[in-house]
Amino acid sequence: MGHQLLVAIPVMLLCLLLQGIAVAICLRHYAGFRARWEGREPLWMDISLLMIVMLLALACNFAQMMVWAGLFMVLGEFDSFASALYHSAVNFATLGYGDIVMSARWRMLGPIEAAHGILMFGQSTALLTAAVLDVIKSNMARVQGHS
């Protein structure tokens, strides 16, 4: 398992970097967009902001699945990127179908990716929750300002 961790750690660090960049960009743009519309926030803006946050989080998670799939290809575990990506997505999303398995030498990378995926989906959920709470807070402040 030691060699699998040595291979997985750089991939996890790259994925964490991708997630960190996505979150930082998302939060900066979110805050800037929110500030420009302060006091006159129509419903469409709240919906648009939440959809953008969701799509960016999903895109970032998908990009991480692609990074893991790339690793599986480099290791020679799959003949096609499509198969590697499918296997990666099953691991990352913790579905665990088991219809495709890697060789015994690299099989432990599946659970390692699954543990990483759980953390990344949790982080994406936290980001979306923060955005939803901000929308609620903004709407409450607007309602209280009109009373």
mmCIF file with all atom_site columns, C-alpha atoms in Angstrom:
data_model
loop_
_atom_site.group_PDB
_atom_site.id
_atom_site.type_symbol
_atom_site.label_atom_id
_atom_site.label_alt_id
_atom_site.label_comp_id
_atom_site.label_asym_id
_atom_site.label_entity_id
_atom_site.label_seq_id
_atom_site.pdbx_PDB_ins_code
_atom_site.Cartn_x
_atom_site.Cartn_y
_atom_site.Cartn_z
_atom_site.occupancy
_atom_site.B_iso_or_equiv
_atom_site.pdbx_formal_charge
_atom_site.auth_seq_id
_atom_site.auth_comp_id
_atom_site.auth_asym_id
_atom_site.auth_atom_id
_atom_site.pdbx_PDB_model_num
ATOM 1   C CA . MET A 1 1   ? 0.000   0.000  0.000   1.00 0.00 ? 1   MET A CA 1
ATOM 2   C CA . GLY A 1 2   ? 2.984   2.317  0.491   1.00 0.00 ? 2   GLY A CA 1
ATOM 3   C CA . HIS A 1 3   ? 3.665   2.666  -3.229  1.00 0.00 ? 3   HIS A CA 1
ATOM 4   C CA . GLN A 1 4   ? -0.014  3.404  -3.837  1.00 0.00 ? 4   GLN A CA 1
ATOM 5   C CA . LEU A 1 5   ? 0.042   6.248  -1.302  1.00 0.00 ? 5   LEU A CA 1
ATOM 6   C CA . LEU A 1 6   ? 3.218   7.633  -2.863  1.00 0.00 ? 6   LEU A CA 1
ATOM 7   C CA . VAL A 1 7   ? 1.416   7.751  -6.214  1.00 0.00 ? 7   VAL A CA 1
ATOM 8   C CA . ALA A 1 8   ? -1.886  9.023  -4.779  1.00 0.00 ? 8   ALA A CA 1
ATOM 9   C CA . ILE A 1 9   ? -0.532  11.863 -2.615  1.00 0.00 ? 9   ILE A CA 1
ATOM 10  C CA . PRO A 1 10  ? 0.691   14.066 -5.509  1.00 0.00 ? 10  PRO A CA 1
ATOM 11  C CA . VAL A 1 11  ? -2.627  13.498 -7.315  1.00 0.00 ? 11  VAL A CA 1
ATOM 12  C CA . MET A 1 12  ? -4.588  14.431 -4.180  1.00 0.00 ? 12  MET A CA 1
ATOM 13  C CA . LEU A 1 13  ? -2.448  17.548 -3.735  1.00 0.00 ? 13  LEU A CA 1
ATOM 14  C CA . LEU A 1 14  ? -3.086  18.553 -7.351  1.00 0.00 ? 14  LEU A CA 1
ATOM 15  C CA . CYS A 1 15  ? -6.816  17.982 -6.841  1.00 0.00 ? 15  CYS A CA 1
ATOM 16  C CA . LEU A 1 16  ? -6.778  19.991 -3.605  1.00 0.00 ? 16  LEU A CA 1
ATOM 17  C CA . LEU A 1 17  ? -5.047  22.797 -5.484  1.00 0.00 ? 17  LEU A CA 1
ATOM 18  C CA . LEU A 1 18  ? -7.742  22.669 -8.188  1.00 0.00 ? 18  LEU A CA 1
ATOM 19  C CA . GLN A 1 19  ? -10.476 22.745 -5.539  1.00 0.00 ? 19  GLN A CA 1
ATOM 20  C CA . GLY A 1 20  ? -8.790  25.619 -3.711  1.00 0.00 ? 20  GLY A CA 1
ATOM 21  C CA . ILE A 1 21  ? -8.464  27.650 -6.899  1.00 0.00 ? 21  ILE A CA 1
ATOM 22  C CA . ALA A 1 22  ? -12.086 26.996 -7.851  1.00 0.00 ? 22  ALA A CA 1
ATOM 23  C CA . VAL A 1 23  ? -13.361 27.955 -4.399  1.00 0.00 ? 23  VAL A CA 1
ATOM 24  C CA . ALA A 1 24  ? -11.227 31.120 -4.252  1.00 0.00 ? 24  ALA A CA 1
ATOM 25  C CA . ILE A 1 25  ? -12.341 32.242 -7.721  1.00 0.00 ? 25  ILE A CA 1
ATOM 26  C CA . CYS A 1 26  ? -15.944 31.398 -6.954  1.00 0.00 ? 26  CYS A CA 1
ATOM 27  C CA . LEU A 1 27  ? -15.949 33.318 -3.670  1.00 0.00 ? 27  LEU A CA 1
ATOM 28  C CA . ARG A 1 28  ? -14.179 36.365 -5.125  1.00 0.00 ? 28  ARG A CA 1
ATOM 29  C CA . HIS A 1 29  ? -16.544 36.610 -8.086  1.00 0.00 ? 29  HIS A CA 1
ATOM 30  C CA . TYR A 1 30  ? -19.548 35.847 -5.923  1.00 0.00 ? 30  TYR A CA 1
ATOM 31  C CA . ALA A 1 31  ? -18.661 38.626 -3.467  1.00 0.00 ? 31  ALA A CA 1
ATOM 32  C CA . GLY A 1 32  ? -17.914 41.087 -6.269  1.00 0.00 ? 32  GLY A CA 1
ATOM 33  C CA . PHE A 1 33  ? -21.108 40.321 -8.125  1.00 0.00 ? 33  PHE A CA 1
ATOM 34  C CA . ARG A 1 34  ? -23.131 40.542 -4.921  1.00 0.00 ? 34  ARG A CA 1
ATOM 35  C CA . ALA A 1 35  ? -21.551 43.934 -4.060  1.00 0.00 ? 35  ALA A CA 1
ATOM 36  C CA . ARG A 1 36  ? -22.433 45.396 -7.482  1.00 0.00 ? 36  ARG A CA 1
ATOM 37  C CA . TRP A 1 37  ? -26.091 44.475 -6.997  1.00 0.00 ? 37  TRP A CA 1
ATOM 38  C CA . GLU A 1 38  ? -26.318 45.483 -3.312  1.00 0.00 ? 38  GLU A CA 1
ATOM 39  C CA . GLY A 1 39  ? -29.777 46.707 -2.435  1.00 0.00 ? 39  GLY A CA 1
ATOM 40  C CA . ARG A 1 40  ? -31.410 45.807 -5.760  1.00 0.00 ? 40  ARG A CA 1
ATOM 41  C CA . GLU A 1 41  ? -31.105 42.053 -5.916  1.00 0.00 ? 41  GLU A CA 1
ATOM 42  C CA . PRO A 1 42  ? -33.783 40.517 -8.119  1.00 0.00 ? 42  PRO A CA 1
ATOM 43  C CA . LEU A 1 43  ? -34.766 36.879 -7.787  1.00 0.00 ? 43  LEU A CA 1
ATOM 44  C CA . TRP A 1 44  ? -33.044 35.963 -11.056 1.00 0.00 ? 44  TRP A CA 1
ATOM 45  C CA . MET A 1 45  ? -29.730 37.095 -9.586  1.00 0.00 ? 45  MET A CA 1
ATOM 46  C CA . ASP A 1 46  ? -30.064 34.811 -6.560  1.00 0.00 ? 46  ASP A CA 1
ATOM 47  C CA . ILE A 1 47  ? -30.953 31.886 -8.816  1.00 0.00 ? 47  ILE A CA 1
ATOM 48  C CA . SER A 1 48  ? -28.118 32.682 -11.227 1.00 0.00 ? 48  SER A CA 1
ATOM 49  C CA . LEU A 1 49  ? -25.531 32.988 -8.461  1.00 0.00 ? 49  LEU A CA 1
ATOM 50  C CA . LEU A 1 50  ? -26.553 29.696 -6.878  1.00 0.00 ? 50  LEU A CA 1
ATOM 51  C CA . MET A 1 51  ? -26.548 27.929 -10.242 1.00 0.00 ? 51  MET A CA 1
ATOM 52  C CA . ILE A 1 52  ? -23.076 29.265 -11.038 1.00 0.00 ? 52  ILE A CA 1
ATOM 53  C CA . VAL A 1 53  ? -21.746 28.097 -7.672  1.00 0.00 ? 53  VAL A CA 1
ATOM 54  C CA . MET A 1 54  ? -23.268 24.640 -8.230  1.00 0.00 ? 54  MET A CA 1
ATOM 55  C CA . LEU A 1 55  ? -21.927 24.377 -11.772 1.00 0.00 ? 55  LEU A CA 1
ATOM 56  C CA . LEU A 1 56  ? -18.424 25.484 -10.790 1.00 0.00 ? 56  LEU A CA 1
ATOM 57  C CA . ALA A 1 57  ? -18.325 23.023 -7.906  1.00 0.00 ? 57  ALA A CA 1
ATOM 58  C CA . LEU A 1 58  ? -19.531 20.227 -10.178 1.00 0.00 ? 58  LEU A CA 1
ATOM 59  C CA . ALA A 1 59  ? -17.052 21.182 -12.913 1.00 0.00 ? 59  ALA A CA 1
ATOM 60  C CA . CYS A 1 60  ? -14.216 21.178 -10.404 1.00 0.00 ? 60  CYS A CA 1
ATOM 61  C CA . ASN A 1 61  ? -15.208 17.749 -9.109  1.00 0.00 ? 61  ASN A CA 1
ATOM 62  C CA . PHE A 1 62  ? -15.407 16.466 -12.674 1.00 0.00 ? 62  PHE A CA 1
ATOM 63  C CA . ALA A 1 63  ? -11.950 17.914 -13.413 1.00 0.00 ? 63  ALA A CA 1
ATOM 64  C CA . GLN A 1 64  ? -10.604 16.021 -10.416 1.00 0.00 ? 64  GLN A CA 1
ATOM 65  C CA . MET A 1 65  ? -12.162 12.805 -11.726 1.00 0.00 ? 65  MET A CA 1
ATOM 66  C CA . MET A 1 66  ? -10.311 13.463 -14.974 1.00 0.00 ? 66  MET A CA 1
ATOM 67  C CA . VAL A 1 67  ? -7.021  13.905 -13.102 1.00 0.00 ? 67  VAL A CA 1
ATOM 68  C CA . TRP A 1 68  ? -7.504  10.554 -11.385 1.00 0.00 ? 68  TRP A CA 1
ATOM 69  C CA . ALA A 1 69  ? -8.458  8.969  -14.723 1.00 0.00 ? 69  ALA A CA 1
ATOM 70  C CA . GLY A 1 70  ? -5.252  10.378 -16.192 1.00 0.00 ? 70  GLY A CA 1
ATOM 71  C CA . LEU A 1 71  ? -3.296  8.708  -13.402 1.00 0.00 ? 71  LEU A CA 1
ATOM 72  C CA . PHE A 1 72  ? -5.014  5.396  -14.128 1.00 0.00 ? 72  PHE A CA 1
ATOM 73  C CA . MET A 1 73  ? -4.047  5.742  -17.790 1.00 0.00 ? 73  MET A CA 1
ATOM 74  C CA . VAL A 1 74  ? -0.414  6.555  -16.930 1.00 0.00 ? 74  VAL A CA 1
ATOM 75  C CA . LEU A 1 75  ? -0.315  3.463  -14.729 1.00 0.00 ? 75  LEU A CA 1
ATOM 76  C CA . GLY A 1 76  ? -1.541  1.389  -17.698 1.00 0.00 ? 76  GLY A CA 1
ATOM 77  C CA . GLU A 1 77  ? -4.706  0.238  -15.959 1.00 0.00 ? 77  GLU A CA 1
ATOM 78  C CA . PHE A 1 78  ? -7.080  1.103  -18.814 1.00 0.00 ? 78  PHE A CA 1
ATOM 79  C CA . ASP A 1 79  ? -6.987  0.990  -22.600 1.00 0.00 ? 79  ASP A CA 1
ATOM 80  C CA . SER A 1 80  ? -9.232  4.018  -23.063 1.00 0.00 ? 80  SER A CA 1
ATOM 81  C CA . PHE A 1 81  ? -9.641  7.292  -21.251 1.00 0.00 ? 81  PHE A CA 1
ATOM 82  C CA . ALA A 1 82  ? -13.416 6.783  -21.266 1.00 0.00 ? 82  ALA A CA 1
ATOM 83  C CA . SER A 1 83  ? -13.075 3.587  -19.219 1.00 0.00 ? 83  SER A CA 1
ATOM 84  C CA . ALA A 1 84  ? -10.587 5.229  -16.869 1.00 0.00 ? 84  ALA A CA 1
ATOM 85  C CA . LEU A 1 85  ? -12.913 8.206  -16.417 1.00 0.00 ? 85  LEU A CA 1
ATOM 86  C CA . TYR A 1 86  ? -15.891 5.956  -15.741 1.00 0.00 ? 86  TYR A CA 1
ATOM 87  C CA . HIS A 1 87  ? -13.921 4.019  -13.140 1.00 0.00 ? 87  HIS A CA 1
ATOM 88  C CA . SER A 1 88  ? -12.682 7.265  -11.606 1.00 0.00 ? 88  SER A CA 1
ATOM 89  C CA . ALA A 1 89  ? -16.191 8.719  -11.417 1.00 0.00 ? 89  ALA A CA 1
ATOM 90  C CA . VAL A 1 90  ? -17.499 5.570  -9.737  1.00 0.00 ? 90  VAL A CA 1
ATOM 91  C CA . ASN A 1 91  ? -14.703 5.817  -7.174  1.00 0.00 ? 91  ASN A CA 1
ATOM 92  C CA . PHE A 1 92  ? -14.891 9.590  -6.666  1.00 0.00 ? 92  PHE A CA 1
ATOM 93  C CA . ALA A 1 93  ? -18.654 9.527  -6.162  1.00 0.00 ? 93  ALA A CA 1
ATOM 94  C CA . THR A 1 94  ? -18.296 6.462  -3.903  1.00 0.00 ? 94  THR A CA 1
ATOM 95  C CA . LEU A 1 95  ? -20.779 4.429  -5.934  1.00 0.00 ? 95  LEU A CA 1
ATOM 96  C CA . GLY A 1 96  ? -18.563 1.368  -5.818  1.00 0.00 ? 96  GLY A CA 1
ATOM 97  C CA . TYR A 1 97  ? -20.175 -0.567 -8.670  1.00 0.00 ? 97  TYR A CA 1
ATOM 98  C CA . GLY A 1 98  ? -17.273 -2.986 -8.966  1.00 0.00 ? 98  GLY A CA 1
ATOM 99  C CA . ASP A 1 99  ? -17.998 -3.778 -12.611 1.00 0.00 ? 99  ASP A CA 1
ATOM 100 C CA . ILE A 1 100 ? -14.489 -2.612 -13.496 1.00 0.00 ? 100 ILE A CA 1
ATOM 101 C CA . VAL A 1 101 ? -11.611 -3.245 -11.137 1.00 0.00 ? 101 VAL A CA 1
ATOM 102 C CA . MET A 1 102 ? -7.972  -2.358 -11.369 1.00 0.00 ? 102 MET A CA 1
ATOM 103 C CA . SER A 1 103 ? -5.102  -4.790 -11.025 1.00 0.00 ? 103 SER A CA 1
ATOM 104 C CA . ALA A 1 104 ? -4.171  -5.958 -7.544  1.00 0.00 ? 104 ALA A CA 1
ATOM 105 C CA . ARG A 1 105 ? -1.079  -3.732 -7.665  1.00 0.00 ? 105 ARG A CA 1
ATOM 106 C CA . TRP A 1 106 ? -3.143  -0.506 -7.952  1.00 0.00 ? 106 TRP A CA 1
ATOM 107 C CA . ARG A 1 107 ? -6.558  -1.564 -6.643  1.00 0.00 ? 107 ARG A CA 1
ATOM 108 C CA . MET A 1 108 ? -6.178  0.390  -3.376  1.00 0.00 ? 108 MET A CA 1
ATOM 109 C CA . LEU A 1 109 ? -6.186  3.633  -5.387  1.00 0.00 ? 109 LEU A CA 1
ATOM 110 C CA . GLY A 1 110 ? -9.977  3.197  -5.725  1.00 0.00 ? 110 GLY A CA 1
ATOM 111 C CA . PRO A 1 111 ? -10.723 3.568  -2.009  1.00 0.00 ? 111 PRO A CA 1
ATOM 112 C CA . ILE A 1 112 ? -8.130  6.346  -1.733  1.00 0.00 ? 112 ILE A CA 1
ATOM 113 C CA . GLU A 1 113 ? -9.904  8.241  -4.528  1.00 0.00 ? 113 GLU A CA 1
ATOM 114 C CA . ALA A 1 114 ? -13.258 7.550  -2.860  1.00 0.00 ? 114 ALA A CA 1
ATOM 115 C CA . ALA A 1 115 ? -12.035 9.045  0.434   1.00 0.00 ? 115 ALA A CA 1
ATOM 116 C CA . HIS A 1 116 ? -10.777 12.055 -1.503  1.00 0.00 ? 116 HIS A CA 1
ATOM 117 C CA . GLY A 1 117 ? -14.068 12.354 -3.385  1.00 0.00 ? 117 GLY A CA 1
ATOM 118 C CA . ILE A 1 118 ? -16.112 12.321 -0.178  1.00 0.00 ? 118 ILE A CA 1
ATOM 119 C CA . LEU A 1 119 ? -14.034 15.216 1.134   1.00 0.00 ? 119 LEU A CA 1
ATOM 120 C CA . MET A 1 120 ? -14.354 17.158 -2.109  1.00 0.00 ? 120 MET A CA 1
ATOM 121 C CA . PHE A 1 121 ? -18.125 16.676 -2.346  1.00 0.00 ? 121 PHE A CA 1
ATOM 122 C CA . GLY A 1 122 ? -18.352 17.758 1.293   1.00 0.00 ? 122 GLY A CA 1
ATOM 123 C CA . GLN A 1 123 ? -16.327 20.860 0.516   1.00 0.00 ? 123 GLN A CA 1
ATOM 124 C CA . SER A 1 124 ? -18.533 21.592 -2.503  1.00 0.00 ? 124 SER A CA 1
ATOM 125 C CA . THR A 1 125 ? -21.600 21.201 -0.281  1.00 0.00 ? 125 THR A CA 1
ATOM 126 C CA . ALA A 1 126 ? -20.109 23.618 2.248   1.00 0.00 ? 126 ALA A CA 1
ATOM 127 C CA . LEU A 1 127 ? -19.473 26.155 -0.516  1.00 0.00 ? 127 LEU A CA 1
ATOM 128 C CA . LEU A 1 128 ? -23.038 25.881 -1.772  1.00 0.00 ? 128 LEU A CA 1
ATOM 129 C CA . THR A 1 129 ? -24.385 26.103 1.781   1.00 0.00 ? 129 THR A CA 1
ATOM 130 C CA . ALA A 1 130 ? -22.406 29.292 2.341   1.00 0.00 ? 130 ALA A CA 1
ATOM 131 C CA . ALA A 1 131 ? -23.864 30.756 -0.860  1.00 0.00 ? 131 ALA A CA 1
ATOM 132 C CA . VAL A 1 132 ? -27.420 29.768 0.117   1.00 0.00 ? 132 VAL A CA 1
ATOM 133 C CA . LEU A 1 133 ? -26.958 31.268 3.590   1.00 0.00 ? 133 LEU A CA 1
ATOM 134 C CA . ASP A 1 134 ? -25.665 34.474 2.016   1.00 0.00 ? 134 ASP A CA 1
ATOM 135 C CA . VAL A 1 135 ? -28.737 34.671 -0.231  1.00 0.00 ? 135 VAL A CA 1
ATOM 136 C CA . ILE A 1 136 ? -30.991 34.140 2.786   1.00 0.00 ? 136 ILE A CA 1
ATOM 137 C CA . LYS A 1 137 ? -29.109 36.764 4.808   1.00 0.00 ? 137 LYS A CA 1
ATOM 138 C CA . SER A 1 138 ? -29.250 39.248 1.946   1.00 0.00 ? 138 SER A CA 1
ATOM 139 C CA . ASN A 1 139 ? -32.986 38.722 1.453   1.00 0.00 ? 139 ASN A CA 1
ATOM 140 C CA . MET A 1 140 ? -33.666 39.003 5.191   1.00 0.00 ? 140 MET A CA 1
ATOM 141 C CA . ALA A 1 141 ? -31.728 42.286 5.348   1.00 0.00 ? 141 ALA A CA 1
ATOM 142 C CA . ARG A 1 142 ? -33.660 43.630 2.351   1.00 0.00 ? 142 ARG A CA 1
ATOM 143 C CA . VAL A 1 143 ? -37.026 42.639 3.917   1.00 0.00 ? 143 VAL A CA 1
ATOM 144 C CA . GLN A 1 144 ? -36.076 44.186 7.260   1.00 0.00 ? 144 GLN A CA 1
ATOM 145 C CA . GLY A 1 145 ? -34.928 47.342 5.503   1.00 0.00 ? 145 GLY A CA 1
ATOM 146 C CA . HIS A 1 146 ? -38.355 47.757 3.903   1.00 0.00 ? 146 HIS A CA 1
ATOM 147 C CA . SER A 1 147 ? -40.300 47.390 7.167   1.00 0.00 ? 147 SER A CA 1
#
